[in-house]
Short mmCIF file of C-alpha atoms and ligand atoms in Angstrom, two decimals:
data_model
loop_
_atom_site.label_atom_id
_atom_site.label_comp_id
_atom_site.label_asym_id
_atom_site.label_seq_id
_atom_site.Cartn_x
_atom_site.Cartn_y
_atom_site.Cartn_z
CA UNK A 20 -0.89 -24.30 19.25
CA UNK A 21 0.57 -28.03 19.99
CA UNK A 22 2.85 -25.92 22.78
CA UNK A 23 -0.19 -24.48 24.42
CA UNK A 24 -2.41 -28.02 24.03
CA UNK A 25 0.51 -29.85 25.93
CA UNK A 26 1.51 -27.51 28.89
CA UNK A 27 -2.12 -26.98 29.28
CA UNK A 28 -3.51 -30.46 29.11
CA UNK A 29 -0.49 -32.21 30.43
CA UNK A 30 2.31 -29.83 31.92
CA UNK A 31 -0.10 -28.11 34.17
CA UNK A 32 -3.15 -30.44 33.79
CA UNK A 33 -3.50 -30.97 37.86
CA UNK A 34 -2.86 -27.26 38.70
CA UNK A 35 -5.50 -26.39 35.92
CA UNK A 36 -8.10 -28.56 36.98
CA UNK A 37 -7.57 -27.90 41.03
CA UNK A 38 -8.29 -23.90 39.99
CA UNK A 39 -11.08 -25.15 38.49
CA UNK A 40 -12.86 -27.21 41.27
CA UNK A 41 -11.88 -24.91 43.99
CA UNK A 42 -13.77 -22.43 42.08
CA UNK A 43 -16.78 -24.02 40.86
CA UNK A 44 -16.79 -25.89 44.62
CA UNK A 45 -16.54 -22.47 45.57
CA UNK A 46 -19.56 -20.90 43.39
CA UNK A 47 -22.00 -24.05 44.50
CA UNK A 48 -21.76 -23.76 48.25
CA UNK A 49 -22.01 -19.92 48.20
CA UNK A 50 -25.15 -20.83 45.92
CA UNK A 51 -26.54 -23.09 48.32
CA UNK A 52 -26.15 -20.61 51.61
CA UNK A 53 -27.75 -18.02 49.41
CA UNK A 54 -30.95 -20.46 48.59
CA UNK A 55 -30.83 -22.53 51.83
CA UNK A 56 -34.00 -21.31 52.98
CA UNK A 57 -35.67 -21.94 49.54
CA UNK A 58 -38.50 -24.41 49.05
CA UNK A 59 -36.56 -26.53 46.31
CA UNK A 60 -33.42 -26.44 47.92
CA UNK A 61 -33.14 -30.03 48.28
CA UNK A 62 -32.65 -30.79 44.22
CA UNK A 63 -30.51 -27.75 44.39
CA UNK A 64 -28.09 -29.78 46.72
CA UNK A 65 -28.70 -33.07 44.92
CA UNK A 66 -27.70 -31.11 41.81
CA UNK A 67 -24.37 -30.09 43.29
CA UNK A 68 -23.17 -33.19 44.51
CA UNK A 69 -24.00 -34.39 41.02
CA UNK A 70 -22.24 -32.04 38.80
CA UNK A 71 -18.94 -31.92 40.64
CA UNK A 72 -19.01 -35.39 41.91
CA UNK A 73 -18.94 -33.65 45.49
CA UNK A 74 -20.87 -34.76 49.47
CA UNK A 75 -22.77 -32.14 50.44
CA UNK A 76 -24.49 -32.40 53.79
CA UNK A 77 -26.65 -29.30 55.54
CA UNK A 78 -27.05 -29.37 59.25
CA UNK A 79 -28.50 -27.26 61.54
CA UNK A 80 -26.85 -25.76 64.88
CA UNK A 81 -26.95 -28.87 66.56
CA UNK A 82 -25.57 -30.71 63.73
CA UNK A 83 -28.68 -33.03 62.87
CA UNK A 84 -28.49 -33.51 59.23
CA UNK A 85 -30.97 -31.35 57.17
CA UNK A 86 -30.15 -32.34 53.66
CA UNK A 87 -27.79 -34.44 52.34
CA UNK A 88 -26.52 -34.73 48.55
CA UNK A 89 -24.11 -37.69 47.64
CA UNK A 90 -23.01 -38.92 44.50
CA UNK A 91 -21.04 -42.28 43.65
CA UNK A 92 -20.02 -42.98 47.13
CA UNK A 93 -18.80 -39.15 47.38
CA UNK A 94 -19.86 -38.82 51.31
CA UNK A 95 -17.77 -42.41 52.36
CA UNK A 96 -16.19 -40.37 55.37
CA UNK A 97 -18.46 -39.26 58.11
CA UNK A 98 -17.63 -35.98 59.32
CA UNK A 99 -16.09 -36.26 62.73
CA UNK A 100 -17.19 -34.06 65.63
CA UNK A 101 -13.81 -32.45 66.15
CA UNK A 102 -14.13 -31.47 62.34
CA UNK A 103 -17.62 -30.15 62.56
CA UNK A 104 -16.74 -27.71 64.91
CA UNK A 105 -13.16 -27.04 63.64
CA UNK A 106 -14.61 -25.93 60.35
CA UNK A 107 -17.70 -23.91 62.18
CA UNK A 108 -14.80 -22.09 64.01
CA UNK A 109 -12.89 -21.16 61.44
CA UNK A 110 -15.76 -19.97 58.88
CA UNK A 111 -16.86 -17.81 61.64
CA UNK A 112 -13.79 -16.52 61.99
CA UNK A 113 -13.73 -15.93 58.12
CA UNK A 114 -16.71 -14.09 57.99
CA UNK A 115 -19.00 -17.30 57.44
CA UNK A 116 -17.54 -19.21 54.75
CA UNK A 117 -13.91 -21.34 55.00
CA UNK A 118 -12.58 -22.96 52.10
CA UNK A 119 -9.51 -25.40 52.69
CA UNK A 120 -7.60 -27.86 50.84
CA UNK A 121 -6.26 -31.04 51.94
CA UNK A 122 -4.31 -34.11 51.40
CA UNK A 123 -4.76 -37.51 52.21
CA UNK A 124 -2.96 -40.93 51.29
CA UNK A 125 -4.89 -43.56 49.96
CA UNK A 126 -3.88 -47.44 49.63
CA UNK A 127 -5.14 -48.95 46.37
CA UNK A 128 -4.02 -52.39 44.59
CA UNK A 129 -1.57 -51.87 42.33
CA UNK A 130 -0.88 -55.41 41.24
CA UNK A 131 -2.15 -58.64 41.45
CA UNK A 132 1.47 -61.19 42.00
CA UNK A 133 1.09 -64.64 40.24
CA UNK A 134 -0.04 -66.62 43.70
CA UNK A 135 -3.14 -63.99 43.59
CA UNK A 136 -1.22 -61.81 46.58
CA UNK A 137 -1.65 -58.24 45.58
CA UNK A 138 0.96 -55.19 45.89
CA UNK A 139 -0.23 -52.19 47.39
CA UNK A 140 0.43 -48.78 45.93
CA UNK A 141 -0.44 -45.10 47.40
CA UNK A 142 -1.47 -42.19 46.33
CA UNK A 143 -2.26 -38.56 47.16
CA UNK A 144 -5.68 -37.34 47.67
CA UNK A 145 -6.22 -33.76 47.40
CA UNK A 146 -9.41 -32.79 48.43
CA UNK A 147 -11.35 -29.11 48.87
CA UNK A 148 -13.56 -28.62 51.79
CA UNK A 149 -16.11 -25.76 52.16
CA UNK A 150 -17.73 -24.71 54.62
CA UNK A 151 -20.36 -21.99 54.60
CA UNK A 152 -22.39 -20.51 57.52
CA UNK A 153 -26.12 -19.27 56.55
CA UNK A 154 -28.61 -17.23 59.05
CA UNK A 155 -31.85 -16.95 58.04
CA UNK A 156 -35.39 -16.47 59.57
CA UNK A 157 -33.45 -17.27 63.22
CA UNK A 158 -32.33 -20.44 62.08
CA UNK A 159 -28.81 -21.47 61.26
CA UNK A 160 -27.82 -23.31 58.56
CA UNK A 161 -24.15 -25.45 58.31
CA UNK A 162 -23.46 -26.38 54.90
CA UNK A 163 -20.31 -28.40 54.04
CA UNK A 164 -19.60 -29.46 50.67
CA UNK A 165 -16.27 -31.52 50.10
CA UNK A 166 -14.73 -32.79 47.08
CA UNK A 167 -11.76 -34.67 45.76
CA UNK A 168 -9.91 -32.64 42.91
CA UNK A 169 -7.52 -34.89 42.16
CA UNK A 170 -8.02 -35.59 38.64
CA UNK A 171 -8.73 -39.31 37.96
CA UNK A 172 -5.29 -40.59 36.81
CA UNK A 173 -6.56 -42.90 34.03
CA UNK A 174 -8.18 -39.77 32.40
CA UNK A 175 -5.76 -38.01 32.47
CA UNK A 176 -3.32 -40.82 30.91
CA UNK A 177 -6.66 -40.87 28.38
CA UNK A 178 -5.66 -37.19 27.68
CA UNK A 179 -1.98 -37.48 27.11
CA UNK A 180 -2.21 -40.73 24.92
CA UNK A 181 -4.52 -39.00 22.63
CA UNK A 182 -2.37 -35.56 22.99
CA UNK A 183 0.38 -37.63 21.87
CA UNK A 184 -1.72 -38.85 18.57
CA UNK A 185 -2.87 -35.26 17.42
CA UNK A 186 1.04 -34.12 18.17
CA UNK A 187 1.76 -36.28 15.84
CA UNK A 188 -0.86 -35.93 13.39
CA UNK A 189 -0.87 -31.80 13.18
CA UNK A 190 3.13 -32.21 12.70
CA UNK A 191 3.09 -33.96 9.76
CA UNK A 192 -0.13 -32.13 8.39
CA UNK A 193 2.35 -28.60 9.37
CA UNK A 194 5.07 -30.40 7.62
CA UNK A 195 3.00 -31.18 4.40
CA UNK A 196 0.67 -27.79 4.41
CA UNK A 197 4.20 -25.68 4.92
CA UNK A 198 5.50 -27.09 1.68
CA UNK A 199 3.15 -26.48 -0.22
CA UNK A 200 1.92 -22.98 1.00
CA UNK A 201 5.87 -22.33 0.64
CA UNK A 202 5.21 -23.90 -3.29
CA UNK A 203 2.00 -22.43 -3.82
CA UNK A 204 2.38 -18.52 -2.24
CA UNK A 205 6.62 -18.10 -1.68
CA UNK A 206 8.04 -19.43 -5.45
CA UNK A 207 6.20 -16.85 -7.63
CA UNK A 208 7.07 -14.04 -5.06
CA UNK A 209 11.14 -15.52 -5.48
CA UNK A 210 10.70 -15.51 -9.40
CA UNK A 211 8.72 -12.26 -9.81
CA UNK A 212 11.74 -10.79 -7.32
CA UNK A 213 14.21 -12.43 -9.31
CA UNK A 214 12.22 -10.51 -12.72
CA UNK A 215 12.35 -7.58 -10.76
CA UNK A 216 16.21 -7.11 -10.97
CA UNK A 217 16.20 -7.11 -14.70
CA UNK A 218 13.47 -4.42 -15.01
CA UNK A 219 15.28 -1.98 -17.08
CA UNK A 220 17.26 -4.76 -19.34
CA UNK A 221 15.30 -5.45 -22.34
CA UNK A 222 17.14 -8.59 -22.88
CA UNK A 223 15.75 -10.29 -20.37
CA UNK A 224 12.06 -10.83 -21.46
CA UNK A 225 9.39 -10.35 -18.37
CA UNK A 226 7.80 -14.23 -18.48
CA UNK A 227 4.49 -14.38 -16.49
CA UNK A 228 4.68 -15.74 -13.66
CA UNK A 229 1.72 -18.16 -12.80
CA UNK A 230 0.51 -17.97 -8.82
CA UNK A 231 -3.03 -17.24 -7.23
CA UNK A 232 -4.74 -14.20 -8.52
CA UNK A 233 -2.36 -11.98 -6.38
CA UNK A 234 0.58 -12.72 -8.16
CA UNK A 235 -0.69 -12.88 -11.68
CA UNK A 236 -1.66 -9.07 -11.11
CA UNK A 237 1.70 -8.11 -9.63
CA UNK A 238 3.51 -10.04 -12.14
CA UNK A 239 1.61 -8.28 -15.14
CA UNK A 240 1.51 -4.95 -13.29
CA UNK A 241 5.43 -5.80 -13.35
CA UNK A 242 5.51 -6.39 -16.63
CA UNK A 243 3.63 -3.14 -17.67
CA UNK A 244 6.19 -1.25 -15.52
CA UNK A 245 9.17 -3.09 -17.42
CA UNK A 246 7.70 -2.09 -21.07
CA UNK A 247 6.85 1.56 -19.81
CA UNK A 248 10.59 1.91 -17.63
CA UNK A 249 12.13 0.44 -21.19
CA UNK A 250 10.57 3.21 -23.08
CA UNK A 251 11.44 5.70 -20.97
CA UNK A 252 15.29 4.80 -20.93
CA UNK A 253 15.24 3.97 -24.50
CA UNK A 254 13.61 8.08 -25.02
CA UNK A 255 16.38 9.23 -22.19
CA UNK A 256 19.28 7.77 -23.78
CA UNK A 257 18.01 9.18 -27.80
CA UNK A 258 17.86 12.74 -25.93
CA UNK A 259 21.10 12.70 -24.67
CA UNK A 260 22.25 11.28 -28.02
CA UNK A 261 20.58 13.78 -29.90
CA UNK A 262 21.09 16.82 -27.59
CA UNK A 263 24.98 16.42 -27.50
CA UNK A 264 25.13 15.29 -31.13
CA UNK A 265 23.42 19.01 -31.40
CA UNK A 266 25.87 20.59 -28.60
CA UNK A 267 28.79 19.31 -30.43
CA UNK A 268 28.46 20.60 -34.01
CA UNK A 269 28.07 24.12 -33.13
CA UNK A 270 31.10 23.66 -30.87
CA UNK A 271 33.12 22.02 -33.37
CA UNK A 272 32.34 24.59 -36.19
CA UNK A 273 33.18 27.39 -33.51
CA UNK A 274 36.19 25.83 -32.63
CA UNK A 275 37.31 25.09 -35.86
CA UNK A 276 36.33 28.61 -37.20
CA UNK A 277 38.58 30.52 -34.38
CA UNK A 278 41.51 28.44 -34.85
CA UNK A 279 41.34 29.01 -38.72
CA UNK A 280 40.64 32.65 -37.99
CA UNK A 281 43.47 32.97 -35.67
CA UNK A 282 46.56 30.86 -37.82
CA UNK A 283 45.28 32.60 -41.11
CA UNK A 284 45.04 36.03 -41.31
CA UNK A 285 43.14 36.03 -44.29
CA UNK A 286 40.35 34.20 -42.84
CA UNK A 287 40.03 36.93 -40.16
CA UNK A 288 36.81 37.91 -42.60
CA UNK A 289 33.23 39.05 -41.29
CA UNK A 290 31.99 36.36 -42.99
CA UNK A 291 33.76 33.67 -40.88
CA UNK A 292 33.08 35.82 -37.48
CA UNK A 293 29.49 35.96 -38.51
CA UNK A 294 29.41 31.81 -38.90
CA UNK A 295 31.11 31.85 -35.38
CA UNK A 296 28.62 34.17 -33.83
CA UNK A 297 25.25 32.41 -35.79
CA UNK A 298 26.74 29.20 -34.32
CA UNK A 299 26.49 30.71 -31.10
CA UNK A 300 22.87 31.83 -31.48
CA UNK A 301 21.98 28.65 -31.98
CA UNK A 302 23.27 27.56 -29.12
CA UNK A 303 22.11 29.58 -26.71
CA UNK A 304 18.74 29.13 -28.06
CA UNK A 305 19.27 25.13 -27.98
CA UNK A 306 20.24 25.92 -24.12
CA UNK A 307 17.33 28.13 -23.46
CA UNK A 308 14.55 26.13 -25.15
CA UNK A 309 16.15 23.16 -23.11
CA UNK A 310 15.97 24.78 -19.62
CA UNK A 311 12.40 26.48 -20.54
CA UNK A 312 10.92 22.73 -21.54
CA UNK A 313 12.63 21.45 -18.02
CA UNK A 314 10.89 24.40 -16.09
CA UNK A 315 7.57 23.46 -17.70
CA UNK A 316 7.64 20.15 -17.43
CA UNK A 317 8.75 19.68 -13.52
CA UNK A 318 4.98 21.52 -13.12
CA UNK A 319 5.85 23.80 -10.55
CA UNK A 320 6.35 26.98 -12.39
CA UNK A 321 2.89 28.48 -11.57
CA UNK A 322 0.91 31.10 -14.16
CA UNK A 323 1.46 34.64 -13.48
CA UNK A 324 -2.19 34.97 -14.78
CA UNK A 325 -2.43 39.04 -16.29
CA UNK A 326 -5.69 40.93 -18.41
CA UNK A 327 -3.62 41.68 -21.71
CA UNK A 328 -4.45 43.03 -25.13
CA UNK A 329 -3.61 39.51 -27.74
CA UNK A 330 -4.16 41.81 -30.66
CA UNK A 331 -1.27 44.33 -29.17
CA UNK A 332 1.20 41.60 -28.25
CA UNK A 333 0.74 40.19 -31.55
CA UNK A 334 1.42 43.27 -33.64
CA UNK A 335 4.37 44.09 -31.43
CA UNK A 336 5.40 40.75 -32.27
CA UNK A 337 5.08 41.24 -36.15
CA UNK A 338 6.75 44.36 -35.83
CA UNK A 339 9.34 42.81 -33.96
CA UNK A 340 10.00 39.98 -36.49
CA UNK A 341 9.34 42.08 -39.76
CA UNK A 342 12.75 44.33 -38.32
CA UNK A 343 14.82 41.38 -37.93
CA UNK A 344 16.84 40.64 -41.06
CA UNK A 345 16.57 36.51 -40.43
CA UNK A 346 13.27 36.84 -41.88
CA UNK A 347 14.64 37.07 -45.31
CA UNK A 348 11.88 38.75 -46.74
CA UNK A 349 9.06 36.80 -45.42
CA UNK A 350 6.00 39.20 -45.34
CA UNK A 351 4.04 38.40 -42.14
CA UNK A 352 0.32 39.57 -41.95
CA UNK A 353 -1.87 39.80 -39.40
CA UNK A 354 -5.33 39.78 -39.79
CA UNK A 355 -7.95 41.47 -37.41
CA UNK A 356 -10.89 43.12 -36.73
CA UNK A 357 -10.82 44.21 -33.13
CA UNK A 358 -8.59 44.17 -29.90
CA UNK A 359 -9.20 41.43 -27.68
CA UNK A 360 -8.26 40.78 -24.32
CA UNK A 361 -7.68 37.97 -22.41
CA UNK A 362 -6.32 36.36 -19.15
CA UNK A 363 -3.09 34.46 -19.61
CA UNK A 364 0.44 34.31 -19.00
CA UNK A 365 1.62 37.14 -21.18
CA UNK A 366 5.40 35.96 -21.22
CA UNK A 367 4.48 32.34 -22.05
CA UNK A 368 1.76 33.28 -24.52
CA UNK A 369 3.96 35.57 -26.19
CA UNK A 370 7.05 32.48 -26.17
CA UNK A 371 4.08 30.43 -27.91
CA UNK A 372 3.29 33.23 -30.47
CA UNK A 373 6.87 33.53 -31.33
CA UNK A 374 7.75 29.98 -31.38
CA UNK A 375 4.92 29.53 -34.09
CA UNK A 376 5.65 32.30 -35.88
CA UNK A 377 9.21 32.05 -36.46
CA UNK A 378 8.27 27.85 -37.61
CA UNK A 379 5.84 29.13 -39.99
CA UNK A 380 8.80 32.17 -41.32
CA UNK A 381 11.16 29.09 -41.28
CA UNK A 382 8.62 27.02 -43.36
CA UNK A 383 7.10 29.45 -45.52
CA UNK A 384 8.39 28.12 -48.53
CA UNK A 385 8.20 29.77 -51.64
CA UNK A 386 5.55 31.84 -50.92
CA UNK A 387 6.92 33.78 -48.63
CA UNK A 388 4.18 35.02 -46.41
CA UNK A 389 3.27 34.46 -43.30
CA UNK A 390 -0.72 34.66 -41.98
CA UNK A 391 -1.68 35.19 -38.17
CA UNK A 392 -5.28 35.17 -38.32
CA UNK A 393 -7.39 36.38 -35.16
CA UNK A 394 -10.94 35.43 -34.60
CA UNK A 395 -13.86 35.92 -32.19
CA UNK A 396 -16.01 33.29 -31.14
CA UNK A 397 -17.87 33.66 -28.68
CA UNK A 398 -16.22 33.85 -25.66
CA UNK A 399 -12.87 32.64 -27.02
CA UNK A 400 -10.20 34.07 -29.30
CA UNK A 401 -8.98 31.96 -32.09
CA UNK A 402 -5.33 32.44 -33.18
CA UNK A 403 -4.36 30.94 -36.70
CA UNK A 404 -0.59 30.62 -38.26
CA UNK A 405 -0.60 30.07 -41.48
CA UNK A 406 2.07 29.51 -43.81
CA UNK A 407 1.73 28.27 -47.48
CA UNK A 408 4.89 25.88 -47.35
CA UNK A 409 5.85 22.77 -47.26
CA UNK A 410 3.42 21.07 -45.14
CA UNK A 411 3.82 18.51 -42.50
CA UNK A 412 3.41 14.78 -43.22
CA UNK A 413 -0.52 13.63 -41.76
CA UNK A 414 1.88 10.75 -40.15
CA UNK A 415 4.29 13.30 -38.93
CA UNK A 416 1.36 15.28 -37.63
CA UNK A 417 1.45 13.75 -33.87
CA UNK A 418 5.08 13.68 -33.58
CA UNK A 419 6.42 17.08 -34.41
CA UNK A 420 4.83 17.92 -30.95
CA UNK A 421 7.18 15.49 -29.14
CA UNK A 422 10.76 17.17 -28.19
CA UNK A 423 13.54 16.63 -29.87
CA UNK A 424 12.02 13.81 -31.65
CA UNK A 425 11.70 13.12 -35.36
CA UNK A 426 9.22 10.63 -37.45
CA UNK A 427 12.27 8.92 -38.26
CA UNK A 428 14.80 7.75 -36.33
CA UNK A 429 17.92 9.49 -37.73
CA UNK A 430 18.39 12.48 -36.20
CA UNK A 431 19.26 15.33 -38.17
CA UNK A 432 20.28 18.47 -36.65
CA UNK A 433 17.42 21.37 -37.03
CA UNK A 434 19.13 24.36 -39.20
CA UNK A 435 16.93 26.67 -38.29
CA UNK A 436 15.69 25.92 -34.56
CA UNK A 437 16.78 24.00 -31.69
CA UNK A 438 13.65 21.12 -32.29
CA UNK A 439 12.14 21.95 -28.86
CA UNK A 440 9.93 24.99 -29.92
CA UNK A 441 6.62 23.10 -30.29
CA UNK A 442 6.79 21.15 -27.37
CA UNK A 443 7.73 24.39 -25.24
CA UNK A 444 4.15 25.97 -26.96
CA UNK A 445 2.20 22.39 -26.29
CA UNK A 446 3.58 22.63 -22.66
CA UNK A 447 2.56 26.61 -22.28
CA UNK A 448 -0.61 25.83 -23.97
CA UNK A 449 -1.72 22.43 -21.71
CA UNK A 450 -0.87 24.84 -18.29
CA UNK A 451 -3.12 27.23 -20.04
CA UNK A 452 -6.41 24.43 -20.47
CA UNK A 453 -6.15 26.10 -24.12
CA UNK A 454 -7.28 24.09 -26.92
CA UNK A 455 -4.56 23.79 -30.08
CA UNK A 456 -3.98 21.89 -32.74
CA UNK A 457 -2.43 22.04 -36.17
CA UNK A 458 -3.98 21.20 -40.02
CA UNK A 459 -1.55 20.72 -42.90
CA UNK A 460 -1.35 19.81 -46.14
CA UNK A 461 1.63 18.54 -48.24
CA UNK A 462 2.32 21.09 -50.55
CA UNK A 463 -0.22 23.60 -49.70
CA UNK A 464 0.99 24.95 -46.25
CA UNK A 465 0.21 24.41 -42.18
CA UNK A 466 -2.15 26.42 -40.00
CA UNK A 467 -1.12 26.25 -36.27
CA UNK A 468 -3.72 27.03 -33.86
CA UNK A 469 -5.00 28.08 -30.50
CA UNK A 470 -8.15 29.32 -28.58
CA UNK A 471 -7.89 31.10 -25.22
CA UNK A 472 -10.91 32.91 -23.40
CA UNK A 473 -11.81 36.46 -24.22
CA UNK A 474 -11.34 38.71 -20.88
CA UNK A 475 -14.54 40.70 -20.91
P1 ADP B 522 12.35 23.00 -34.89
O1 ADP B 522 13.22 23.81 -34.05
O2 ADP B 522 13.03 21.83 -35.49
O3 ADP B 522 11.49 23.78 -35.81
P2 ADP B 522 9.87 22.54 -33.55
O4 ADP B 522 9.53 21.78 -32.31
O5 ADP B 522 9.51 23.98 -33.58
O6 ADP B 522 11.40 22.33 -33.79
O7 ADP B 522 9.19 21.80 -34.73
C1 ADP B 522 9.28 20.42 -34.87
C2 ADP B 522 9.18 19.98 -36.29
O8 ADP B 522 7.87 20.25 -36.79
C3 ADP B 522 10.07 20.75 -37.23
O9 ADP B 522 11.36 20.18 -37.29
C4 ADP B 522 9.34 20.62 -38.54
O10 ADP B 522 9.68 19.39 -39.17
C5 ADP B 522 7.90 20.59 -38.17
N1 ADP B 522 7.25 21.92 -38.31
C6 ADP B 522 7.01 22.83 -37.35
N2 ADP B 522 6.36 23.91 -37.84
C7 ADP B 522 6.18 23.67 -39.15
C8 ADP B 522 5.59 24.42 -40.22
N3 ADP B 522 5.02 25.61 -40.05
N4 ADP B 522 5.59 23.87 -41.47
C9 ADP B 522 6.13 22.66 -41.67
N5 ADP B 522 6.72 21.89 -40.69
C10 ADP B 522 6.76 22.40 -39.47
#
């Protein structure tokens, strides 16, 4: 801004105001050839001469004065007869109206010696000269309007002195306002970016930074993202930990069992090959369940939505289960009164059935039997696995549906599944919109449920 002030106030000051003059010079004697034959004309002129300190004189063809407006002394020089018609000429050669500019050196007294002589100085007069031809009603009109556009050199030392003084005054003002905007708006930014770095190290504790309002939201928004990026690596790095603690004791026991099998003969028993081959079970469901979770939970495995019969897939199920010999005698009954359809995913629904019903076999306790209850309501069927077992802890309740995790912290490895089977049937279940839950009781057993809608 101080840039523009001084090249346009003092660099190009005189070229500034001389665009200026010529224009507005310009404007007014066009204005007065327009109006000349006007009744008020004469004000008009006065008005002129007034406003831009200009002589304006009016004659007619014979160059008798009509009007003429002066102001301060403006009309000192008479117009000569060789410039009358020299202008005339060349406006009518311009298609009535000539604008020129001129120069002209002027003596003044530049300074008064001690015996009261005086020095003479000189300087250059530029001056704009218009001349405008009017026709009107059969009479002609001259109208000449000149004008010195040299601006008054006091002013304009006036201007620069007090250019000078705001120069001054705005660079100390930008000097103070620039430290403190760079306090007030750049510091917090530098400390919330030097936070920033340490996002993911819970050593360093996220201070608030104090700022405007702007920065007190970042900063907290900062340190929300801090906590919630902590949790998440602190859950990454206790599912790797747990995952390969679970990878590497079925490996191990392999190992081990093979190489015992192979330097001992005797050991070459069914009973050791079976511990191999459980071993390996359990680790390809471990792998499975891990690689179904992942599907589900990157979101972009989409339903293959199908009209099946619940009440068939079920007893298949049963059937399926009662055959194997892992169920170790568990007696699994389902109860139901008709066959109900619905409109699901038939392979994830059936994972879900399967993952429930095998935790419910695993957990059956003493009793021994395993319920899968099916009920109509409405337009939803309501599908119930209970087992009379241990129970689940009402603390324990919310967890068991997180993978992998446990209430407490020390992992143990699951004996019977891989630990991911409820979180694969939440996931299946949440794609589904299905409602599910699970009440237990220490002692007394678990019901698992879930409710999908009835395909009429
Ligand atoms: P896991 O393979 O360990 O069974 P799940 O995700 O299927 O993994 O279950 C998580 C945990 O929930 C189990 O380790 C167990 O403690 C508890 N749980 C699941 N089903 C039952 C049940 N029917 N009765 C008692 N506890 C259960």
């Amino acid at each position: 801004m101080l840039i523009v002030l001084w090249l346009s106030e003092v660099v190009f000051l005189n070229d500034i105001y001389k665009l200026i003059k010529t224009n507005s010079i310009t404007n007014a004697g066009n204005d007065i050839v327009e109006e000349i034959d006007r009744k008020h004309i004469d004000k008009m002129i006065q008005k002129v001469a007034r406003d831009n300190g200009a002589c304006v004189t009016v004659t007619d063809d014979f160059g008798n004065i009509l009007y003429k407006g002066d102001f301060n002394n403006s009309c000192a020089t008479q117009l000569s007869l060789s410039e009358f018609t020299t202008r005339i000429n060349k406006a009518l050669e311009n298609r009535n109206t000539y604008v020129d500019k001129t120069q002209r050196e002027e003596h003044f007294v530049s300074e008064i010696l001690p015996n009261f002589d005086v020095k003479m100085g000189t300087r250059i007069i530029n001056e704009i000269k218009y001349t405008g031809i009017s026709m009107k009603d059969n009479q002609t009109y001259f109208v000449f309007v000149d004008a010195v556009i040299t601006p008054l050199s006091e002013t304009v030392d006036v201007i620069r002195k007090v250019i000078f003084f705001v120069t001054l005054i705005m660079s100390v003002l930008a000097v103070i306002i620039g430290v403190f905007l760079s306090k007030f708006i750049t510091k917090p930014i530098i400390q919330i970016h030097e936070q920033s770095k340490h996002l993911l190290n819970p050593d360093v504790k996220q201070e608030t930074v104090k700022g405007y309002k702007e920065v007190n939201e970042l900063s907290k928004t900062l340190q929300e993202t801090s906590i919630e990026l902590q949790k998440v690596e602190t859950l990454r790095n206790e599912l790797i930990a747990n995952i390969s603690h679970d990878l590497r004791t079925p490996l191990t026991m392999m190992g081990g069992y093979a190489e015992m099998m192979g330097d001992l003969p005797n050991e070459n028993n069914p009973e050791n090959l079976k511990i191999i081959l459980d071993e390996t079970r359990h680790l390809t469901r471990l792998v499975n369940d891990v690689l179904d979770l992942s599907k589900m939970k990157s979101g972009n495995q989409a339903l293959n939505l199908v009209s099946f019969s619940i009440t068939e897939l079920i007893e298949q199920l049963c059937h399926r289960l009662n055959a194997m010999k892992t169920v170790h005698g568990v007696k699994i009954e389902f109860i139901h009164s008709e066959d109900i359809h619905v409109e699901a995913d038939e392979m994830k629904i059936s994972q879900v059935l399967y993952n429930l019903i095998s935790n419910a076999i695993n957990y059956s306790g003493e009793s021994k039997v395993v319920e899968i209850k099916q009920t109509r309501m409405n337009n939803e069927v309501l599908i119930e696995v209970i087992d009379h077992g241990p129970g689940i802890e009402e603390e324990a309740l919310s967890t068991i549906w997180e993978r992998y995790y446990r209430s407490n912290n020390n992992h143990v490895r699951s004996s019977i599944g891989s630990g991911l089977g409820l979180s694969i049937v939440r996931e299946a279940l949440i794609a589904h919109q299905a409602n599910y839950g699970v009440h237990s009781t220490v002692g007394v057993g678990s019901t698992f449920y879930f409710s999908l809608k009835v395909n009429q």
